[in-house]
PDB file of C-alpha atoms and ligand atoms in Angstrom:
ATOM      1  CA  MET A   1       0.000   0.000   0.000  1.00  0.00           C
ATOM      2  CA  LYS A   2       1.487   3.310  -1.051  1.00  0.00           C
ATOM      3  CA  ILE A   3       0.299   6.587   0.444  1.00  0.00           C
ATOM      4  CA  VAL A   4       0.668   9.698  -1.703  1.00  0.00           C
ATOM      5  CA  SER A   5      -0.111  13.256  -0.635  1.00  0.00           C
ATOM      6  CA  ILE A   6      -1.263  15.719  -3.272  1.00  0.00           C
ATOM      7  CA  ALA A   7      -0.036  18.963  -1.772  1.00  0.00           C
ATOM      8  CA  ASN A   8       0.564  22.629  -2.429  1.00  0.00           C
ATOM      9  CA  GLN A   9      -0.133  25.321   0.134  1.00  0.00           C
ATOM     10  CA  LYS A  10      -1.214  27.567  -2.714  1.00  0.00           C
ATOM     11  CA  GLY A  11      -4.993  27.470  -3.182  1.00  0.00           C
ATOM     12  CA  GLY A  12      -6.796  26.534  -6.374  1.00  0.00           C
ATOM     13  CA  VAL A  13      -3.891  24.880  -8.205  1.00  0.00           C
ATOM     14  CA  GLY A  14      -5.777  21.679  -9.056  1.00  0.00           C
ATOM     15  CA  LYS A  15      -5.020  19.419  -6.068  1.00  0.00           C
ATOM     16  CA  SER A  16      -8.551  18.053  -5.623  1.00  0.00           C
ATOM     17  CA  THR A  17      -9.055  17.770  -9.390  1.00  0.00           C
ATOM     18  CA  THR A  18      -5.813  15.800  -9.591  1.00  0.00           C
ATOM     19  CA  VAL A  19      -6.917  13.449  -6.784  1.00  0.00           C
ATOM     20  CA  ILE A  20     -10.254  12.454  -8.359  1.00  0.00           C
ATOM     21  CA  ASN A  21      -8.806  12.088 -11.868  1.00  0.00           C
ATOM     22  CA  MET A  22      -5.684  10.235 -10.715  1.00  0.00           C
ATOM     23  CA  ALA A  23      -7.882   7.897  -8.686  1.00  0.00           C
ATOM     24  CA  ALA A  24     -10.114   7.152 -11.681  1.00  0.00           C
ATOM     25  CA  ALA A  25      -7.062   6.593 -13.892  1.00  0.00           C
ATOM     26  CA  LEU A  26      -5.431   4.269 -11.348  1.00  0.00           C
ATOM     27  CA  VAL A  27      -8.679   2.277 -11.149  1.00  0.00           C
ATOM     28  CA  LYS A  28      -8.627   1.977 -14.958  1.00  0.00           C
ATOM     29  CA  ARG A  29      -5.165   0.474 -14.592  1.00  0.00           C
ATOM     30  CA  GLY A  30      -6.529  -2.146 -12.230  1.00  0.00           C
ATOM     31  CA  LYS A  31      -5.426  -0.575  -8.944  1.00  0.00           C
ATOM     32  CA  SER A  32      -7.515  -0.258  -5.814  1.00  0.00           C
ATOM     33  CA  VAL A  33      -7.608   3.302  -4.511  1.00  0.00           C
ATOM     34  CA  LEU A  34      -8.797   5.129  -1.410  1.00  0.00           C
ATOM     35  CA  CYS A  35      -8.945   8.935  -1.540  1.00  0.00           C
ATOM     36  CA  ILE A  36      -8.831  10.892   1.691  1.00  0.00           C
ATOM     37  CA  ASP A  37     -10.383  14.338   1.685  1.00  0.00           C
ATOM     38  CA  PHE A  38      -8.124  16.109   4.160  1.00  0.00           C
ATOM     39  CA  ASP A  39      -9.294  19.653   3.511  1.00  0.00           C
ATOM     40  CA  PRO A  40     -11.999  21.284   5.688  1.00  0.00           C
ATOM     41  CA  GLN A  41     -13.352  22.912   2.502  1.00  0.00           C
ATOM     42  CA  GLY A  42     -14.468  19.421   1.462  1.00  0.00           C
ATOM     43  CA  HIS A  43     -14.145  20.132  -2.254  1.00  0.00           C
ATOM     44  CA  LEU A  44     -13.020  16.607  -3.091  1.00  0.00           C
ATOM     45  CA  SER A  45     -16.107  15.264  -1.332  1.00  0.00           C
ATOM     46  CA  THR A  46     -18.293  17.574  -3.418  1.00  0.00           C
ATOM     47  CA  PHE A  47     -16.420  16.480  -6.573  1.00  0.00           C
ATOM     48  CA  MET A  48     -17.171  12.854  -5.622  1.00  0.00           C
ATOM     49  CA  GLY A  49     -20.872  13.636  -5.142  1.00  0.00           C
ATOM     50  CA  TRP A  50     -20.809  12.890  -1.405  1.00  0.00           C
ATOM     51  CA  GLU A  51     -24.238  12.939   0.180  1.00  0.00           C
ATOM     52  CA  GLY A  52     -23.105  14.040   3.611  1.00  0.00           C
ATOM     53  CA  ASP A  53     -24.281  11.126   5.737  1.00  0.00           C
ATOM     54  CA  THR A  54     -21.098   9.201   6.582  1.00  0.00           C
ATOM     55  CA  PRO A  55     -18.406   9.817   9.220  1.00  0.00           C
ATOM     56  CA  THR A  56     -15.780  12.281   7.946  1.00  0.00           C
ATOM     57  CA  THR A  57     -12.021  12.608   8.323  1.00  0.00           C
ATOM     58  CA  GLY A  58     -12.831  15.289  10.910  1.00  0.00           C
ATOM     59  CA  ASP A  59     -14.796  12.700  12.957  1.00  0.00           C
ATOM     60  CA  LEU A  60     -12.018  10.115  12.670  1.00  0.00           C
ATOM     61  CA  MET A  61      -9.305  12.606  13.629  1.00  0.00           C
ATOM     62  CA  GLN A  62     -11.328  13.824  16.606  1.00  0.00           C
ATOM     63  CA  SER A  63     -12.009  10.296  17.942  1.00  0.00           C
ATOM     64  CA  MET A  64      -8.365   9.353  17.591  1.00  0.00           C
ATOM     65  CA  ALA A  65      -7.156  12.606  19.178  1.00  0.00           C
ATOM     66  CA  ASN A  66      -9.617  12.413  22.072  1.00  0.00           C
ATOM     67  CA  SER A  67      -9.562   8.738  22.953  1.00  0.00           C
ATOM     68  CA  GLY A  68      -6.630   7.254  21.073  1.00  0.00           C
ATOM     69  CA  ARG A  69      -8.931   4.937  19.150  1.00  0.00           C
ATOM     70  CA  LEU A  70     -11.862   4.864  16.750  1.00  0.00           C
ATOM     71  CA  SER A  71     -15.263   3.642  17.786  1.00  0.00           C
ATOM     72  CA  GLU A  72     -16.441   0.325  16.402  1.00  0.00           C
ATOM     73  CA  ASP A  73     -17.102   0.344  12.651  1.00  0.00           C
ATOM     74  CA  GLN A  74     -16.358   4.079  12.462  1.00  0.00           C
ATOM     75  CA  LEU A  75     -13.674   3.640   9.825  1.00  0.00           C
ATOM     76  CA  SER A  76     -15.560   1.144   7.671  1.00  0.00           C
ATOM     77  CA  MET A  77     -18.664   3.345   7.858  1.00  0.00           C
ATOM     78  CA  ALA A  78     -16.590   6.348   6.752  1.00  0.00           C
ATOM     79  CA  ILE A  79     -15.506   4.650   3.528  1.00  0.00           C
ATOM     80  CA  CYS A  80     -17.718   5.660   0.603  1.00  0.00           C
ATOM     81  CA  HIS A  81     -17.680   3.953  -2.758  1.00  0.00           C
ATOM     82  CA  HIS A  82     -17.693   5.981  -5.968  1.00  0.00           C
ATOM     83  CA  GLU A  83     -19.309   4.470  -9.045  1.00  0.00           C
ATOM     84  CA  GLU A  84     -16.064   4.850 -11.016  1.00  0.00           C
ATOM     85  CA  GLY A  85     -14.462   2.324  -8.679  1.00  0.00           C
ATOM     86  CA  MET A  86     -12.496   4.316  -6.159  1.00  0.00           C
ATOM     87  CA  ASP A  87     -13.306   4.621  -2.460  1.00  0.00           C
ATOM     88  CA  TYR A  88     -13.087   7.842  -0.493  1.00  0.00           C
ATOM     89  CA  ILE A  89     -13.459   9.270   2.969  1.00  0.00           C
ATOM     90  CA  ALA A  90     -15.176  12.646   2.955  1.00  0.00           C
ATOM     91  CA  ALA A  91     -14.373  15.830   4.845  1.00  0.00           C
ATOM     92  CA  ASN A  92     -16.302  18.869   5.858  1.00  0.00           C
ATOM     93  CA  VAL A  93     -15.803  21.937   7.985  1.00  0.00           C
ATOM     94  CA  THR A  94     -15.548  19.881  11.207  1.00  0.00           C
ATOM     95  CA  LEU A  95     -11.978  19.107  10.148  1.00  0.00           C
ATOM     96  CA  ALA A  96     -11.129  22.795  10.628  1.00  0.00           C
ATOM     97  CA  ALA A  97     -11.212  22.280  14.402  1.00  0.00           C
ATOM     98  CA  ALA A  98      -8.282  19.853  14.130  1.00  0.00           C
ATOM     99  CA  ASP A  99      -5.835  22.725  13.797  1.00  0.00           C
ATOM    100  CA  ILE A 100      -6.894  23.777  17.312  1.00  0.00           C
ATOM    101  CA  TYR A 101      -7.297  20.504  19.241  1.00  0.00           C
ATOM    102  CA  LEU A 102      -4.260  18.867  17.663  1.00  0.00           C
ATOM    103  CA  VAL A 103      -2.034  21.459  19.319  1.00  0.00           C
ATOM    104  CA  THR A 104      -2.683  19.868  22.705  1.00  0.00           C
ATOM    105  CA  THR A 105      -2.868  16.262  21.456  1.00  0.00           C
ATOM    106  CA  MET A 106      -0.085  13.753  22.179  1.00  0.00           C
ATOM    107  CA  TYR A 107       1.773  12.748  19.013  1.00  0.00           C
ATOM    108  CA  ARG A 108      -0.204  15.417  17.198  1.00  0.00           C
ATOM    109  CA  GLU A 109       1.640  14.859  13.904  1.00  0.00           C
ATOM    110  CA  GLN A 110       0.740  11.174  13.855  1.00  0.00           C
ATOM    111  CA  VAL A 111      -3.021  11.201  14.351  1.00  0.00           C
ATOM    112  CA  LEU A 112      -3.878  10.502  10.690  1.00  0.00           C
ATOM    113  CA  GLN A 113      -1.228   7.788  10.650  1.00  0.00           C
ATOM    114  CA  ARG A 114      -2.946   6.113  13.588  1.00  0.00           C
ATOM    115  CA  VAL A 115      -6.338   6.423  11.880  1.00  0.00           C
ATOM    116  CA  LEU A 116      -5.078   4.833   8.652  1.00  0.00           C
ATOM    117  CA  SER A 117      -3.240   2.092  10.544  1.00  0.00           C
ATOM    118  CA  GLN A 118      -6.716   0.723  11.356  1.00  0.00           C
ATOM    119  CA  LEU A 119      -7.293  -0.169   7.689  1.00  0.00           C
ATOM    120  CA  PRO A 120      -6.882  -3.877   6.965  1.00  0.00           C
ATOM    121  CA  THR A 121      -3.459  -4.396   5.374  1.00  0.00           C
ATOM    122  CA  GLY A 122      -3.550  -4.844   1.636  1.00  0.00           C
ATOM    123  CA  GLN A 123      -7.031  -3.397   1.239  1.00  0.00           C
ATOM    124  CA  TYR A 124      -5.756  -0.712  -1.150  1.00  0.00           C
ATOM    125  CA  ASP A 125      -2.871  -0.383  -3.585  1.00  0.00           C
ATOM    126  CA  TYR A 126      -2.898   3.407  -3.255  1.00  0.00           C
ATOM    127  CA  ILE A 127      -4.159   5.998  -0.827  1.00  0.00           C
ATOM    128  CA  LEU A 128      -4.297   9.541  -2.213  1.00  0.00           C
ATOM    129  CA  ILE A 129      -4.547  12.359   0.318  1.00  0.00           C
ATOM    130  CA  ASP A 130      -6.079  15.642  -0.842  1.00  0.00           C
ATOM    131  CA  CYS A 131      -4.224  18.184   1.311  1.00  0.00           C
ATOM    132  CA  PRO A 132      -5.564  21.580   2.373  1.00  0.00           C
ATOM    133  CA  PRO A 133      -3.994  24.769   0.993  1.00  0.00           C
ATOM    134  CA  SER A 134      -1.904  25.513   4.082  1.00  0.00           C
ATOM    135  CA  LEU A 135       1.310  24.512   5.801  1.00  0.00           C
ATOM    136  CA  GLY A 136      -0.226  23.665   9.178  1.00  0.00           C
ATOM    137  CA  LEU A 137      -0.721  20.546  11.273  1.00  0.00           C
ATOM    138  CA  LEU A 138      -3.105  18.921   8.806  1.00  0.00           C
ATOM    139  CA  LEU A 139      -0.453  19.005   6.087  1.00  0.00           C
ATOM    140  CA  THR A 140       2.127  17.654   8.549  1.00  0.00           C
ATOM    141  CA  ASN A 141      -0.226  14.783   9.464  1.00  0.00           C
ATOM    142  CA  ALA A 142      -0.647  13.973   5.769  1.00  0.00           C
ATOM    143  CA  LEU A 143       3.088  14.112   5.062  1.00  0.00           C
ATOM    144  CA  VAL A 144       3.995  11.963   8.072  1.00  0.00           C
ATOM    145  CA  VAL A 145       1.866   9.088   6.817  1.00  0.00           C
ATOM    146  CA  SER A 146       2.906   9.447   3.153  1.00  0.00           C
ATOM    147  CA  SER A 147       5.886   8.052   1.318  1.00  0.00           C
ATOM    148  CA  GLU A 148       5.482  10.369  -1.666  1.00  0.00           C
ATOM    149  CA  VAL A 149       4.197  13.817  -2.527  1.00  0.00           C
ATOM    150  CA  ILE A 150       2.866  15.063  -5.834  1.00  0.00           C
ATOM    151  CA  ILE A 151       2.845  18.843  -6.189  1.00  0.00           C
ATOM    152  CA  PRO A 152       0.402  20.272  -8.733  1.00  0.00           C
ATOM    153  CA  VAL A 153       1.639  23.661  -9.902  1.00  0.00           C
ATOM    154  CA  GLN A 154      -0.666  26.006 -11.735  1.00  0.00           C
ATOM    155  CA  ALA A 155       1.047  27.361 -14.835  1.00  0.00           C
ATOM    156  CA  GLN A 156       0.466  31.016 -13.977  1.00  0.00           C
ATOM    157  CA  MET A 157       2.338  33.974 -12.623  1.00  0.00           C
ATOM    158  CA  ALA A 158       3.886  33.498  -9.180  1.00  0.00           C
ATOM    159  CA  ALA A 159       3.405  29.739  -9.477  1.00  0.00           C
ATOM    160  CA  LEU A 160       6.905  29.019  -8.261  1.00  0.00           C
ATOM    161  CA  MET A 161       6.624  31.228  -5.210  1.00  0.00           C
ATOM    162  CA  GLY A 162       6.227  29.118  -2.128  1.00  0.00           C
ATOM    163  CA  LEU A 163       7.565  25.931  -3.729  1.00  0.00           C
ATOM    164  CA  GLU A 164      10.733  26.173  -1.676  1.00  0.00           C
ATOM    165  CA  MET A 165       8.726  26.560   1.498  1.00  0.00           C
ATOM    166  CA  LEU A 166       6.775  23.414   0.651  1.00  0.00           C
ATOM    167  CA  GLN A 167       9.981  21.554  -0.154  1.00  0.00           C
ATOM    168  CA  GLN A 168      11.329  22.645   3.225  1.00  0.00           C
ATOM    169  CA  ALA A 169       8.202  21.368   5.000  1.00  0.00           C
ATOM    170  CA  ILE A 170       8.576  18.025   3.191  1.00  0.00           C
ATOM    171  CA  GLU A 171      12.269  17.840   4.064  1.00  0.00           C
ATOM    172  CA  ASN A 172      11.559  18.603   7.730  1.00  0.00           C
ATOM    173  CA  VAL A 173       9.091  15.731   7.924  1.00  0.00           C
ATOM    174  CA  ALA A 174      11.476  13.410   6.048  1.00  0.00           C
ATOM    175  CA  ASN A 175      14.250  14.231   8.524  1.00  0.00           C
ATOM    176  CA  VAL A 176      12.070  13.448  11.513  1.00  0.00           C
ATOM    177  CA  THR A 177      10.444  10.302  10.118  1.00  0.00           C
ATOM    178  CA  GLY A 178      13.695   8.796   8.933  1.00  0.00           C
ATOM    179  CA  GLY A 179      13.748   9.988   5.358  1.00  0.00           C
ATOM    180  CA  GLN A 180      11.255   7.724   3.590  1.00  0.00           C
ATOM    181  CA  LEU A 181       9.192  10.698   2.356  1.00  0.00           C
ATOM    182  CA  ARG A 182      10.136  12.031  -1.059  1.00  0.00           C
ATOM    183  CA  ILE A 183       8.730  14.256  -3.755  1.00  0.00           C
ATOM    184  CA  ASN A 184       7.401  12.011  -6.513  1.00  0.00           C
ATOM    185  CA  GLY A 185       6.905  14.834  -8.957  1.00  0.00           C
ATOM    186  CA  ILE A 186       5.650  18.254  -9.906  1.00  0.00           C
ATOM    187  CA  LEU A 187       2.609  18.298 -12.163  1.00  0.00           C
ATOM    188  CA  PRO A 188       2.012  21.394 -14.330  1.00  0.00           C
ATOM    189  CA  THR A 189      -1.725  22.116 -14.277  1.00  0.00           C
ATOM    190  CA  MET A 190      -4.094  24.529 -16.049  1.00  0.00           C
ATOM    191  CA  VAL A 191      -1.612  24.985 -18.858  1.00  0.00           C
ATOM    192  CA  ASP A 192      -2.861  27.219 -21.668  1.00  0.00           C
ATOM    193  CA  HIS A 193      -1.433  28.929 -24.732  1.00  0.00           C
ATOM    194  CA  THR A 194      -0.358  32.137 -23.014  1.00  0.00           C
ATOM    195  CA  ARG A 195       3.274  33.151 -22.900  1.00  0.00           C
ATOM    196  CA  GLN A 196       3.142  33.187 -19.127  1.00  0.00           C
ATOM    197  CA  SER A 197       1.963  29.604 -18.996  1.00  0.00           C
ATOM    198  CA  SER A 198       4.801  28.410 -21.246  1.00  0.00           C
ATOM    199  CA  ALA A 199       7.271  30.429 -19.195  1.00  0.00           C
ATOM    200  CA  VAL A 200       6.188  28.699 -15.985  1.00  0.00           C
ATOM    201  CA  CYS A 201       6.403  25.256 -17.591  1.00  0.00           C
ATOM    202  CA  GLU A 202       9.859  26.067 -18.951  1.00  0.00           C
ATOM    203  CA  ALA A 203      11.001  27.327 -15.565  1.00  0.00           C
ATOM    204  CA  LEU A 204       9.746  24.136 -13.896  1.00  0.00           C
ATOM    205  CA  ARG A 205      11.556  21.976 -16.420  1.00  0.00           C
ATOM    206  CA  SER A 206      14.810  23.857 -16.011  1.00  0.00           C
ATOM    207  CA  ASP A 207      14.650  24.172 -12.197  1.00  0.00           C
ATOM    208  CA  TYR A 208      13.290  20.650 -11.543  1.00  0.00           C
ATOM    209  CA  PRO A 209      14.229  18.635 -14.633  1.00  0.00           C
ATOM    210  CA  ASP A 210      13.838  15.209 -13.053  1.00  0.00           C
ATOM    211  CA  LEU A 211      10.839  15.998 -10.917  1.00  0.00           C
ATOM    212  CA  THR A 212       8.564  17.715 -13.426  1.00  0.00           C
ATOM    213  CA  TYR A 213       6.062  15.419 -15.106  1.00  0.00           C
ATOM    214  CA  LYS A 214       6.290  15.224 -18.903  1.00  0.00           C
ATOM    215  CA  THR A 215       2.501  15.228 -18.957  1.00  0.00           C
ATOM    216  CA  GLU A 216       0.913  18.655 -18.627  1.00  0.00           C
ATOM    217  CA  ILE A 217      -2.724  19.182 -17.694  1.00  0.00           C
ATOM    218  CA  SER A 218      -4.472  21.751 -19.902  1.00  0.00           C
ATOM    219  CA  ARG A 219      -6.787  24.469 -18.703  1.00  0.00           C
ATOM    220  CA  LEU A 220     -10.145  23.321 -20.014  1.00  0.00           C
ATOM    221  CA  ILE A 221     -13.666  23.852 -18.800  1.00  0.00           C
ATOM    222  CA  GLU A 222     -14.324  20.085 -18.805  1.00  0.00           C
ATOM    223  CA  ALA A 223     -12.216  19.838 -15.619  1.00  0.00           C
ATOM    224  CA  ALA A 224     -14.830  21.820 -13.732  1.00  0.00           C
ATOM    225  CA  ASP A 225     -17.824  20.461 -15.675  1.00  0.00           C
ATOM    226  CA  SER A 226     -17.027  16.851 -14.787  1.00  0.00           C
ATOM    227  CA  THR A 227     -16.572  17.417 -11.071  1.00  0.00           C
ATOM    228  CA  ALA A 228     -19.730  19.566 -10.994  1.00  0.00           C
ATOM    229  CA  THR A 229     -21.599  16.366 -11.855  1.00  0.00           C
ATOM    230  CA  GLY A 230     -19.680  14.187  -9.396  1.00  0.00           C
ATOM    231  CA  HIS A 231     -17.406  12.516 -11.935  1.00  0.00           C
ATOM    232  CA  SER A 232     -13.814  12.464 -13.065  1.00  0.00           C
ATOM    233  CA  CYS A 233     -12.978  13.550 -16.597  1.00  0.00           C
ATOM    234  CA  LEU A 234     -12.316   9.906 -17.418  1.00  0.00           C
ATOM    235  CA  ALA A 235     -16.056   9.339 -17.231  1.00  0.00           C
ATOM    236  CA  LEU A 236     -16.598  11.871 -20.036  1.00  0.00           C
ATOM    237  CA  ARG A 237     -16.430  10.785 -23.660  1.00  0.00           C
ATOM    238  CA  ARG A 238     -13.388  11.982 -25.585  1.00  0.00           C
ATOM    239  CA  SER A 239     -12.090  13.996 -22.681  1.00  0.00           C
ATOM    240  CA  VAL A 240      -8.715  15.682 -23.222  1.00  0.00           C
ATOM    241  CA  ILE A 241      -8.115  16.072 -19.503  1.00  0.00           C
ATOM    242  CA  GLY A 242      -9.156  12.451 -18.966  1.00  0.00           C
ATOM    243  CA  SER A 243      -6.461  11.251 -21.359  1.00  0.00           C
ATOM    244  CA  GLN A 244      -3.939  13.637 -19.847  1.00  0.00           C
ATOM    245  CA  TYR A 245      -4.539  12.250 -16.356  1.00  0.00           C
ATOM    246  CA  THR A 246      -4.323   8.722 -17.779  1.00  0.00           C
ATOM    247  CA  ALA A 247      -0.917   9.624 -19.261  1.00  0.00           C
ATOM    248  CA  MET A 248       0.085  11.216 -15.962  1.00  0.00           C
ATOM    249  CA  VAL A 249      -0.814   8.041 -14.060  1.00  0.00           C
ATOM    250  CA  ASP A 250       1.116   5.891 -16.538  1.00  0.00           C
ATOM    251  CA  GLU A 251       4.112   8.135 -15.915  1.00  0.00           C
ATOM    252  CA  PHE A 252       3.499   7.816 -12.182  1.00  0.00           C
ATOM    253  CA  LEU A 253       3.382   4.006 -12.388  1.00  0.00           C
ATOM    254  CA  ASN A 254       6.513   4.010 -14.574  1.00  0.00           C
ATOM    255  CA  ARG A 255       8.420   6.124 -12.075  1.00  0.00           C
ATOM    256  CA  GLU A 256       7.416   3.665  -9.397  1.00  0.00           C
ATOM    257  CA  GLY A 257       8.809   0.745 -11.317  1.00  0.00           C
ATOM    258  CA  LYS A 258      12.214   2.435 -11.378  1.00  0.00           C
TER     259      LYS A 258
HETATM  260  N1  ATP B   1      -7.192  21.645 -15.725  1.00  0.00           N
HETATM  261  C1  ATP B   1      -8.127  22.515 -15.343  1.00  0.00           C
HETATM  262  N2  ATP B   1      -8.694  23.352 -16.229  1.00  0.00           N
HETATM  263  C2  ATP B   1      -9.648  24.228 -15.852  1.00  0.00           C
HETATM  264  N3  ATP B   1     -10.105  24.356 -14.597  1.00  0.00           N
HETATM  265  C3  ATP B   1      -9.567  23.549 -13.665  1.00  0.00           C
HETATM  266  C4  ATP B   1      -8.554  22.597 -13.963  1.00  0.00           C
HETATM  267  N4  ATP B   1      -8.220  21.933 -12.835  1.00  0.00           N
HETATM  268  C5  ATP B   1      -8.999  22.455 -11.866  1.00  0.00           C
HETATM  269  N5  ATP B   1      -9.810  23.413 -12.340  1.00  0.00           N
HETATM  270  C6  ATP B   1     -10.782  24.216 -11.597  1.00  0.00           C
HETATM  271  O1  ATP B   1     -10.060  25.152 -10.808  1.00  0.00           O
HETATM  272  C7  ATP B   1     -10.621  25.249  -9.507  1.00  0.00           C
HETATM  273  C8  ATP B   1      -9.595  24.817  -8.465  1.00  0.00           C
HETATM  274  O2  ATP B   1      -9.288  23.453  -8.676  1.00  0.00           O
HETATM  275  P1  ATP B   1      -9.134  22.471  -7.443  1.00  0.00           P
HETATM  276  O3  ATP B   1     -10.273  22.611  -6.511  1.00  0.00           O
HETATM  277  O4  ATP B   1      -8.815  21.130  -7.978  1.00  0.00           O
HETATM  278  O5  ATP B   1      -7.812  23.111  -6.796  1.00  0.00           O
HETATM  279  P2  ATP B   1      -7.250  22.904  -5.321  1.00  0.00           P
HETATM  280  O6  ATP B   1      -5.779  23.104  -5.414  1.00  0.00           O
HETATM  281  O7  ATP B   1      -7.724  21.617  -4.776  1.00  0.00           O
HETATM  282  O8  ATP B   1      -7.928  24.108  -4.536  1.00  0.00           O
HETATM  283  P3  ATP B   1      -7.912  24.359  -2.942  1.00  0.00           P
HETATM  284  O9  ATP B   1      -6.523  24.808  -2.637  1.00  0.00           O
HETATM  285  O10 ATP B   1      -8.946  25.390  -2.715  1.00  0.00           O
HETATM  286  O11 ATP B   1      -8.220  23.045  -2.309  1.00  0.00           O
HETATM  287  C9  ATP B   1     -11.853  24.357  -9.513  1.00  0.00           C
HETATM  288  O12 ATP B   1     -12.965  25.150  -9.811  1.00  0.00           O
HETATM  289  C10 ATP B   1     -11.581  23.371 -10.637  1.00  0.00           C
HETATM  290  O13 ATP B   1     -12.767  22.891 -11.222  1.00  0.00           O
HETATM  291 MG1   MG B   2      -8.670  21.214  -2.992  1.00  0.00          MG
END
């Protein structure tokens, strides 16, 4: 089981869109996938068409922080199944409180790790964590339990600002946890035909030649249209973004084999 965080403290760069589309593409490649919505905004849950009646990551985090354990069946009840084949655990605004209560919780950086350790081993090939747009304790919890991070970067002005800070946060966690955490790759998102967009992609490829994905995700309205109906782009016919995320996942699986 490999746990991958999709992270960037910058908002609106395509993290949640990447999680749902990557999950659908991994399923198409025969992998079993659990997505964790770890953002109090709950956008991934909305993208998945969540109906709001199952325990959330906020509930699981709170139980674990308060009592050191989950109540019976809480985790299995929290797992929702999406018709495209991936599972997910939803989040809503209750997760926002975690930033406050975690401060006084023992092993506060490891609460998500303890939650996920309750999953039966081998249940999933991949767990994808949709991180919130911040560098706080939620992100640290996600990084601590992950072995890899994918950083979506929006191909727009000021895209590279803050990347070093994120790298530093990842390195700090890697140092403490014994160094298993690494950046899997940087994924250029919302790429269009403007000069600025090409400039950002070029800068990424020259600054991070090995890390930057060859696949670029275009800026296209279908990205928003699909998730507005609770689907990935892979569920749309002849979707450009769907084939781009499929190519991205093939690259991801290739990198893994190396
Ligand atoms: N490739 C794309 N082309 C066009 N629009 C996109 C694309 N990817 C995402 N979007 C849209 O941009 C907005 C932000 O995307 P998304 O929610 O995935 O970003 P995020 O990084 O998860 O944001 P946040 O930091 O708020 O969690 C959404 O409205 C989404 O539908
Ligand atoms: Mg998001």
